[in-house]
Coordinates of C-alpha atoms and ligand atoms in Angstrom, one line a residue:
M1 CA 101.0 71.6 93.9
T2 CA 104.1 72.9 95.3
T3 CA 104.4 76.9 96.1
D4 CA 106.2 79.1 94.1
L5 CA 108.8 79.9 95.9
T6 CA 109.0 83.5 94.1
R7 CA 105.6 84.3 95.1
L8 CA 106.3 84.4 98.8
T9 CA 107.2 87.4 100.8
A10 CA 110.9 87.3 102.7
D11 CA 108.7 87.3 105.6
A12 CA 106.5 84.0 104.5
L13 CA 110.2 82.6 103.1
A14 CA 111.9 83.0 106.2
T15 CA 109.3 80.8 108.2
K16 CA 109.7 78.4 105.5
L17 CA 113.1 78.2 105.9
S18 CA 113.2 78.0 109.4
T19 CA 110.8 75.5 109.6
G20 CA 113.0 73.3 107.0
E21 CA 110.3 73.2 105.0
V22 CA 112.1 74.8 102.3
S23 CA 115.7 75.2 102.0
S24 CA 118.2 78.4 101.0
V25 CA 119.7 76.9 97.6
E26 CA 115.9 75.8 96.8
A27 CA 114.4 79.4 97.0
T28 CA 118.0 81.2 95.6
Q29 CA 117.4 78.7 92.6
A30 CA 113.6 79.5 92.3
H31 CA 114.3 83.4 92.3
L32 CA 117.8 82.5 89.6
D33 CA 115.1 80.7 87.1
R34 CA 112.5 83.1 87.4
I35 CA 115.2 86.0 86.7
A36 CA 116.3 83.7 83.8
A37 CA 112.7 83.3 82.7
V38 CA 111.8 87.1 82.8
D39 CA 114.6 89.3 83.0
G40 CA 115.1 89.5 79.4
S41 CA 111.8 91.7 79.2
V42 CA 112.2 93.5 82.3
H43 CA 116.2 94.1 82.3
A44 CA 116.0 94.6 86.5
F45 CA 119.3 93.3 86.6
L46 CA 122.4 95.1 85.5
H47 CA 124.5 91.5 87.1
V48 CA 123.3 88.4 88.2
A49 CA 125.3 86.4 91.1
S50 CA 124.2 83.0 90.3
D51 CA 127.2 81.3 91.5
S52 CA 128.0 83.0 94.6
A53 CA 124.1 83.6 95.7
L54 CA 124.3 79.6 95.1
A55 CA 127.5 79.2 97.0
E56 CA 125.7 81.6 99.9
A57 CA 122.8 80.1 100.3
A58 CA 124.4 76.2 100.3
D59 CA 126.2 77.8 103.3
I60 CA 123.2 78.7 105.6
D61 CA 121.6 75.7 104.4
R62 CA 124.8 73.6 106.0
R63 CA 125.0 76.0 109.2
R64 CA 121.2 75.6 109.6
A65 CA 121.7 71.8 109.5
A66 CA 124.3 72.2 112.4
G67 CA 122.2 73.6 114.4
E68 CA 123.5 77.3 114.7
E69 CA 121.2 80.0 115.7
L70 CA 120.6 82.2 112.8
H71 CA 118.9 85.4 111.9
P72 CA 115.6 85.1 110.8
L73 CA 116.0 86.1 107.5
A74 CA 119.1 83.8 106.8
G75 CA 118.9 82.3 103.7
V76 CA 116.1 84.7 102.0
P77 CA 117.4 86.0 98.5
I78 CA 117.7 89.9 97.8
A79 CA 118.6 91.7 95.1
I80 CA 121.1 95.1 95.5
K81 CA 120.8 98.4 93.7
D82 CA 124.2 98.9 92.2
V83 CA 125.1 102.0 93.5
I84 CA 125.8 100.2 96.4
V85 CA 129.7 98.9 96.6
T86 CA 129.8 94.9 96.7
K87 CA 132.8 93.0 97.3
G88 CA 133.8 90.7 94.7
M89 CA 130.4 91.3 92.8
P90 CA 131.0 94.3 89.7
T91 CA 129.5 97.7 90.8
T92 CA 129.1 100.5 87.8
S93 CA 126.3 102.3 89.3
G94 CA 124.7 102.5 86.0
S95 CA 127.6 104.3 84.5
K96 CA 130.3 103.3 81.8
I97 CA 132.8 105.1 83.7
L98 CA 132.7 102.2 86.6
E99 CA 132.2 99.2 83.6
G100 CA 134.2 96.2 84.7
W101 CA 135.0 97.6 88.2
V102 CA 134.7 94.8 90.6
P103 CA 135.4 96.8 94.4
P104 CA 137.8 95.5 97.0
Y105 CA 135.5 96.1 100.0
D106 CA 131.9 96.1 101.5
A107 CA 129.2 98.8 101.6
T108 CA 128.2 98.7 105.9
V109 CA 124.9 97.8 104.3
M110 CA 126.5 95.0 102.5
T111 CA 128.4 93.8 105.5
K112 CA 125.2 94.1 107.6
L113 CA 123.2 91.8 105.2
R114 CA 125.9 89.3 105.0
A115 CA 126.3 89.1 108.8
A116 CA 122.4 88.5 108.8
G117 CA 122.9 85.5 106.3
L118 CA 120.9 87.3 103.4
V119 CA 121.9 85.8 100.2
S120 CA 122.7 88.6 97.1
I121 CA 121.3 87.4 93.8
G122 CA 122.6 90.4 91.9
K123 CA 123.0 93.9 91.5
T124 CA 120.1 96.2 89.9
N125 CA 120.0 98.6 87.1
M126 CA 119.6 102.4 87.7
D127 CA 119.7 105.7 86.2
E128 CA 123.2 106.8 85.6
F129 CA 125.0 107.5 89.5
A130 CA 121.2 107.8 90.2
M131 CA 120.3 110.8 88.4
G132 CA 116.8 110.4 86.6
S133 CA 113.1 109.2 87.1
S134 CA 112.9 106.6 84.8
T135 CA 115.9 104.4 84.5
E136 CA 116.2 105.7 81.1
H137 CA 119.5 107.0 82.0
S138 CA 121.5 104.0 82.5
A139 CA 124.6 103.5 80.5
Y140 CA 123.1 99.4 80.0
G141 CA 120.0 100.5 78.6
P142 CA 116.1 101.1 80.5
T143 CA 114.4 98.7 82.8
H144 CA 110.9 97.9 81.9
N145 CA 107.9 98.1 84.3
P146 CA 106.5 95.0 85.0
W147 CA 102.9 96.1 84.9
D148 CA 103.5 97.3 80.9
L149 CA 106.7 96.7 79.3
E150 CA 106.5 99.9 77.5
R151 CA 106.5 102.4 80.6
I152 CA 109.0 103.3 82.8
P153 CA 109.9 101.5 86.0
G154 CA 110.8 104.6 88.2
G155 CA 114.2 106.1 88.9
S156 CA 116.7 105.8 89.3
G157 CA 116.0 102.8 91.4
G158 CA 114.1 101.2 88.5
G159 CA 116.1 98.1 88.6
S160 CA 115.0 97.3 92.0
A161 CA 111.7 97.9 92.3
A162 CA 111.0 96.0 88.4
A163 CA 112.6 93.2 90.4
V164 CA 110.7 93.1 93.3
A165 CA 107.6 93.8 91.2
A166 CA 108.5 90.8 88.9
F167 CA 108.8 88.0 91.4
E168 CA 113.1 88.2 90.9
A169 CA 113.6 88.9 94.2
P170 CA 111.2 89.4 97.8
F171 CA 112.5 92.6 98.5
A172 CA 115.6 94.6 97.5
L173 CA 118.0 97.5 98.7
G174 CA 117.3 101.3 97.0
S175 CA 118.7 104.5 97.3
D176 CA 116.8 108.0 97.3
T177 CA 118.7 111.1 96.8
G178 CA 115.1 113.2 95.4
G179 CA 112.5 109.8 95.6
S180 CA 114.7 107.4 93.8
I181 CA 113.1 104.9 96.2
R182 CA 109.5 106.1 96.8
Q183 CA 108.9 106.8 93.2
P184 CA 109.8 103.4 91.4
A185 CA 107.5 102.0 94.4
H186 CA 104.6 104.3 93.0
V187 CA 104.9 102.9 89.6
T188 CA 105.3 99.3 90.2
G189 CA 102.9 98.7 93.4
T190 CA 105.7 98.1 95.7
V191 CA 106.3 99.4 98.9
G192 CA 109.6 101.8 99.4
L193 CA 110.9 103.7 102.5
K194 CA 113.5 106.4 102.4
P195 CA 114.6 106.4 106.1
T196 CA 115.5 109.4 108.4
Y197 CA 118.7 111.1 107.0
G198 CA 121.6 109.6 109.2
G199 CA 119.5 106.1 110.4
V200 CA 121.2 103.9 107.4
S201 CA 125.0 104.3 106.8
R202 CA 126.2 105.7 103.5
Y203 CA 129.8 104.1 103.5
G204 CA 130.3 102.3 100.2
A205 CA 127.2 103.7 99.0
I206 CA 128.5 105.8 95.9
A207 CA 127.6 109.4 96.4
L208 CA 125.0 111.6 94.5
A209 CA 124.4 114.0 96.6
S210 CA 126.0 113.6 100.0
S211 CA 123.6 115.7 101.9
L212 CA 120.6 114.1 101.0
D213 CA 121.6 110.1 99.3
Q214 CA 120.1 107.5 101.9
I215 CA 119.6 103.6 101.9
G216 CA 116.6 102.0 102.4
P217 CA 114.1 99.1 101.5
V218 CA 112.3 98.2 98.4
S219 CA 109.5 95.1 98.9
R220 CA 105.8 93.8 98.2
T221 CA 104.8 94.2 101.7
V222 CA 105.4 97.0 104.7
L223 CA 106.9 93.8 107.0
D224 CA 109.0 92.7 104.4
S225 CA 110.4 96.7 104.8
A226 CA 110.5 96.4 108.4
L227 CA 112.6 93.4 108.6
L228 CA 115.0 94.8 105.9
H229 CA 115.2 98.4 108.0
D230 CA 116.1 96.7 111.1
V231 CA 119.0 95.0 109.4
I232 CA 120.8 97.6 107.7
G233 CA 119.9 100.6 110.3
G234 CA 121.7 101.5 112.9
H235 CA 124.8 103.9 113.8
D236 CA 128.2 103.6 112.0
P237 CA 131.5 104.8 113.0
R238 CA 132.4 105.0 109.4
D239 CA 129.9 107.7 108.2
S240 CA 130.4 110.7 109.8
T241 CA 126.7 111.7 109.3
S242 CA 125.4 108.7 111.2
L243 CA 122.8 109.2 113.8
T244 CA 124.0 107.5 116.9
D245 CA 120.7 107.0 118.1
A246 CA 119.1 103.1 119.5
W247 CA 116.3 102.6 116.9
P248 CA 113.3 100.7 117.8
S249 CA 112.2 97.5 115.9
F250 CA 110.5 98.5 112.7
A251 CA 108.8 95.2 112.3
E252 CA 107.1 95.8 115.9
A253 CA 106.4 98.8 114.7
V254 CA 104.4 97.0 111.8
R255 CA 103.1 94.5 114.2
N256 CA 101.7 97.3 116.3
A257 CA 99.9 99.1 113.8
D258 CA 97.4 101.2 114.6
V259 CA 96.0 104.5 113.3
A260 CA 93.4 105.3 115.9
G261 CA 93.5 109.3 116.7
L262 CA 96.6 109.8 114.6
R263 CA 96.8 113.1 113.1
I264 CA 97.0 112.9 109.4
G265 CA 97.9 116.3 107.3
V266 CA 96.9 116.6 103.7
I267 CA 99.5 118.7 102.0
T268 CA 97.6 121.0 100.2
E269 CA 100.1 121.9 97.8
L270 CA 100.7 118.2 96.9
Q271 CA 97.3 117.6 95.1
G272 CA 95.2 119.2 92.6
D273 CA 96.7 121.1 89.2
G274 CA 99.3 118.5 87.4
F275 CA 98.0 115.4 89.4
Q276 CA 96.4 113.0 87.6
P277 CA 93.0 112.4 88.6
G278 CA 93.0 108.5 88.9
V279 CA 96.1 109.3 91.2
M280 CA 93.8 111.5 93.2
E281 CA 90.9 109.4 93.3
R282 CA 92.8 106.4 94.9
F283 CA 94.8 108.9 96.9
R284 CA 91.3 110.3 98.1
E285 CA 89.7 106.4 99.0
A286 CA 92.8 105.6 100.9
L287 CA 92.5 108.6 103.0
A288 CA 88.6 107.9 103.7
L289 CA 89.8 104.4 104.7
L290 CA 92.3 105.8 107.1
E291 CA 89.8 108.1 108.8
G292 CA 87.1 105.1 108.8
A293 CA 89.9 103.3 111.3
G294 CA 90.0 106.4 113.7
A295 CA 92.4 108.2 111.9
I296 CA 91.8 112.3 112.2
I297 CA 92.4 114.0 108.8
T298 CA 93.5 117.7 108.3
E299 CA 95.1 119.8 105.9
V300 CA 98.4 121.5 106.2
G301 CA 100.3 124.0 103.9
L302 CA 103.7 123.5 103.1
P303 CA 104.4 127.1 101.3
S304 CA 108.0 126.5 100.4
V305 CA 107.4 123.4 98.4
E306 CA 107.0 125.2 95.4
H307 CA 110.5 126.2 95.6
A308 CA 112.0 122.8 96.7
I309 CA 112.6 121.0 93.1
A310 CA 114.4 124.7 92.0
A311 CA 116.4 124.1 95.3
Y312 CA 116.7 120.9 94.6
Y313 CA 118.5 121.1 91.3
L314 CA 120.9 123.3 92.9
I315 CA 121.9 121.7 95.5
M316 CA 122.3 118.3 94.3
P317 CA 124.0 118.8 91.0
A318 CA 126.7 121.1 93.2
E319 CA 127.1 118.4 95.1
A320 CA 127.1 115.6 92.4
S321 CA 129.7 117.9 90.8
S322 CA 132.0 117.4 93.3
N323 CA 131.6 114.0 94.4
L324 CA 131.9 112.9 90.7
A325 CA 135.2 114.3 90.5
K326 CA 137.0 111.1 91.7
F327 CA 136.3 109.5 88.5
D328 CA 139.6 110.9 86.9
S329 CA 140.8 108.0 84.9
V330 CA 143.8 107.6 87.6
R331 CA 142.2 106.1 90.7
F332 CA 139.6 103.7 89.4
G333 CA 137.4 102.6 86.3
L334 CA 137.6 103.8 83.0
R335 CA 140.7 105.2 81.2
V336 CA 140.4 106.6 77.5
N337 CA 143.6 107.5 76.0
P338 CA 143.8 110.4 73.3
K339 CA 144.6 109.8 70.0
G340 CA 148.6 110.6 69.8
G341 CA 148.6 110.8 73.5
G342 CA 148.3 113.8 75.5
T343 CA 148.8 115.5 79.2
V344 CA 147.1 113.8 82.2
E345 CA 144.5 116.5 81.9
D346 CA 144.0 115.7 78.2
V347 CA 143.4 111.6 79.8
M348 CA 140.7 112.7 82.3
S349 CA 138.9 114.9 79.6
A350 CA 138.8 112.1 77.1
T351 CA 137.8 109.6 79.8
R352 CA 135.2 111.8 81.2
E353 CA 133.9 112.6 78.0
Q354 CA 133.6 109.1 77.0
G355 CA 132.7 107.6 80.4
F356 CA 129.6 109.9 81.3
G357 CA 126.2 109.9 79.8
A358 CA 124.7 113.2 78.8
E359 CA 122.3 113.4 82.1
A360 CA 125.6 113.5 84.2
K361 CA 127.6 115.8 82.1
R362 CA 123.9 118.1 82.5
R363 CA 124.7 118.2 86.4
I364 CA 128.0 118.0 86.4
I365 CA 128.0 121.0 84.5
L366 CA 124.7 122.7 86.0
G367 CA 126.6 122.0 89.7
T368 CA 130.0 123.5 88.9
Y369 CA 128.4 126.5 87.3
A370 CA 126.2 126.7 90.7
L371 CA 129.6 126.7 93.0
S372 CA 131.6 129.1 90.8
A373 CA 133.1 132.2 92.4
G374 CA 130.9 135.1 91.8
Y375 CA 127.7 133.0 91.2
Y376 CA 128.1 130.7 94.6
D377 CA 125.9 133.0 96.7
A378 CA 123.5 133.8 94.1
Y379 CA 123.1 129.6 93.2
Y380 CA 123.8 127.8 95.8
G381 CA 123.8 130.1 98.8
S382 CA 119.5 130.9 97.8
A383 CA 119.0 127.2 97.4
Q384 CA 120.2 126.4 101.1
K385 CA 117.9 129.2 102.1
V386 CA 115.0 127.4 100.1
R387 CA 116.3 124.4 101.8
T388 CA 116.0 126.0 105.1
L389 CA 112.5 127.5 104.5
V390 CA 111.2 123.6 103.4
Q391 CA 112.7 122.7 107.0
R392 CA 110.7 125.2 109.1
D393 CA 107.6 124.3 106.7
F394 CA 108.1 121.2 108.0
A395 CA 108.6 121.5 111.8
A396 CA 105.4 124.3 111.4
A397 CA 103.0 121.2 109.4
F398 CA 104.3 118.6 112.5
A399 CA 103.0 120.9 115.0
N400 CA 99.6 120.2 113.8
A401 CA 100.1 116.6 112.4
D402 CA 101.4 113.1 113.4
V403 CA 102.2 112.5 109.6
L404 CA 102.0 114.0 106.6
V405 CA 100.6 112.7 103.5
S406 CA 100.4 113.1 99.6
P407 CA 99.8 111.3 96.4
T408 CA 103.9 110.1 96.1
A409 CA 104.3 111.2 92.4
P410 CA 101.9 113.3 90.5
T411 CA 101.2 110.4 87.6
T412 CA 101.3 106.8 86.8
A413 CA 104.3 105.2 84.7
F414 CA 104.7 107.2 81.7
K415 CA 105.7 105.7 78.4
L416 CA 109.5 104.9 77.9
G417 CA 111.1 107.5 75.6
E418 CA 108.1 110.3 76.4
K419 CA 110.2 112.4 79.1
T420 CA 113.9 111.9 78.0
G421 CA 114.0 114.7 75.4
D422 CA 112.6 117.4 78.0
P423 CA 114.6 117.2 81.5
L424 CA 112.4 119.5 83.1
S425 CA 109.1 117.6 82.8
M426 CA 111.4 114.6 84.1
Y427 CA 112.6 116.5 87.3
L428 CA 109.4 118.0 87.7
N429 CA 107.9 114.3 88.4
D430 CA 109.7 114.6 91.7
I431 CA 107.5 117.5 93.5
A432 CA 106.1 115.1 96.3
T433 CA 109.3 113.0 96.9
I434 CA 112.5 115.9 96.8
P435 CA 111.1 118.2 100.2
A436 CA 111.6 114.9 102.5
N437 CA 115.1 114.7 101.4
L438 CA 115.8 118.4 101.6
A439 CA 114.3 118.3 105.4
G440 CA 115.9 115.2 105.8
I441 CA 112.9 113.4 107.1
P442 CA 111.6 109.6 106.4
G443 CA 108.9 108.9 104.0
I444 CA 106.9 105.8 102.8
S445 CA 105.3 104.9 99.1
V446 CA 102.5 102.5 99.3
P447 CA 100.4 101.1 97.0
V448 CA 96.7 102.2 97.0
G449 CA 95.4 100.3 94.1
L450 CA 95.4 101.4 90.0
A451 CA 94.3 104.3 88.2
A452 CA 90.8 104.4 86.6
E453 CA 92.2 105.6 83.4
D454 CA 94.9 103.5 82.7
G455 CA 95.2 100.7 84.6
L456 CA 98.7 101.4 86.5
P457 CA 99.2 101.4 89.9
V458 CA 99.2 104.4 92.4
G459 CA 101.0 104.7 95.5
I460 CA 100.7 107.3 98.8
Q461 CA 103.8 108.7 100.4
F462 CA 103.5 109.3 104.2
L463 CA 106.0 111.5 105.5
A464 CA 107.0 111.8 109.5
P465 CA 109.7 114.3 111.5
A466 CA 113.1 112.7 111.7
R467 CA 113.8 109.8 113.5
E468 CA 110.1 109.0 113.6
D469 CA 110.6 106.1 110.8
A470 CA 108.0 103.9 113.2
R471 CA 105.8 105.9 112.7
L472 CA 105.5 105.6 109.3
Y473 CA 105.6 102.2 109.7
G474 CA 102.5 102.0 111.4
V475 CA 100.4 103.7 109.6
A476 CA 101.6 102.1 106.1
A477 CA 101.0 98.9 107.8
A478 CA 97.6 99.9 109.1
L479 CA 96.7 100.5 105.7
E480 CA 98.1 98.0 103.9
A481 CA 95.8 95.7 105.6
L482 CA 92.5 97.9 105.4
L483 CA 93.2 97.7 101.7
E484 CA 94.0 94.4 101.4
Q485 CA 90.8 93.4 103.1
K486 CA 88.7 95.9 100.8
W487 CA 90.4 94.0 97.8
G488 CA 90.5 90.3 99.0
H489 CA 94.5 90.5 97.6
T490 CA 97.2 91.9 97.1
L491 CA 97.7 94.6 94.5
L492 CA 100.5 92.6 92.7
S493 CA 98.7 89.7 92.8
Q494 CA 97.2 91.5 89.9
A495 CA 100.4 92.0 88.0
P496 CA 100.6 90.0 84.6
D497 CA 102.1 87.1 85.1
L498 CA 105.5 87.6 82.4
S499 CA 105.4 84.0 82.4
P500 CA 107.7 83.2 79.5
S501 CA 104.9 81.8 77.1
E502 CA 103.8 85.0 76.8
M503 CA 106.2 86.7 76.3
N504 CA 108.0 87.2 73.1
A505 CA 110.2 84.2 72.0
T506 CA 113.3 86.8 71.5
D507 CA 113.2 87.6 74.9
E508 CA 113.4 84.3 76.2
G509 CA 116.6 83.2 78.6
A510 CA 118.4 86.6 77.5
V511 CA 119.7 86.4 80.6
Ligands
LIG1 N1 114.9 111.9 90.4 C1 115.3 112.8 91.2 C2 117.0 112.9 90.4 O1 116.8 112.9 89.0 C3 115.9 112.0 92.2 C4 116.9 110.5 92.3 C5 117.4 110.1 93.5 O2 116.3 109.8 94.0 N2 118.8 109.2 93.2 O3 117.9 113.9 90.7

């Protein structure tokens, strides 16, 4: 029996490629076939790049056959969140205003992926301009959670997380402004890491809120995230906020994982009220496992966390309103000419009216208001003060703990449509992830099992001080190993198969 190549981790697939047991064309084709079979139901992809992916794969196979020394991940397929600008491949950021735009350049992370020989198989669905926690704000329809197709896959990067959870790609790139890598990982049983702010270049990532955005990896194992992070991280002169640090190998941090003596601080404010009992149960079990392996569990307070969402929903829309001003019908993307003609302003206004969805408009209005003369100090200024308090709270907490920990989100995946009419309750879902973005620190979500009441995945979130991403990979890998030892299998091996025979006949091969 041949191995199903889509079930392999990126690391395992890379080994088979390097020994010549499998070709990149075979691996790429297997994933394209899987996409064709299940993506009609999951809708993780906005664009499947079959031709260019197979051509890239063939090129890697040729170079390998010619004896060229290749990067260990060369020939492994990867999915790309549509917020990332890709030369020659449509990039919409989930918005109608960019429909049909094919960028003339690559984001730095793409340049790095190409240099390492990774094969981009397509662009994944997302909330419009990365605004949302469910992918329901995509202008192209929602993505469905592979664990239960009636549920959200998280957001804004639901497409990348669902693609990885549904075995359509071994790993993917995401972006995280307030949790868009970690919360989708939590609800899909995958691993997602938001790097330290400045650790991965933002050049060519369509900006939502520039002081909060970070690109990072989404995968099925901690090692795969680390391997991908090692490729995309590092200084980029094209991003003025990019750190010049020499980063350690994150894959090494995974391989040397050890929690003996590690001080883990449980965040007091991120448990209890509002957190689903089944989420808390898996969370506490995971802590007990870590304690059994020698970690020291303490409790730490982050009192300003209760104001973090309010501060975020002033700072993020303020920056978004400015970043989205460039979609003006003149430079690129959609242009709508009002009936009977009009001035340049009329054209801009008609284009933005038609091109932006309701959530984007809501945030542009909120942000413009928060920055307006007379209100600037009261809103934006106060929010920046809260941001400083959050940073101070973290600094104090890290004096007593090496890493902090909380559930990644208060609940498991909610039902599609459940929160679309209630933006505030959608915003509250990010209570545990937003503080890290305000502080610029790294965070990782790792699956810890299924909630008893609904059988849906639960993630645990670890946070570390800025620049200590390697510490997160260590603790996450240790926990992953402990859990797999306990279960005797990986969590995602328990996910529904989604094989075409089980699916609705009308959905088959819709891609
Ligand atoms: N859900 C959050 C928001 O709506 C975070 C989004 C993100 O990280 N891009 O802003």
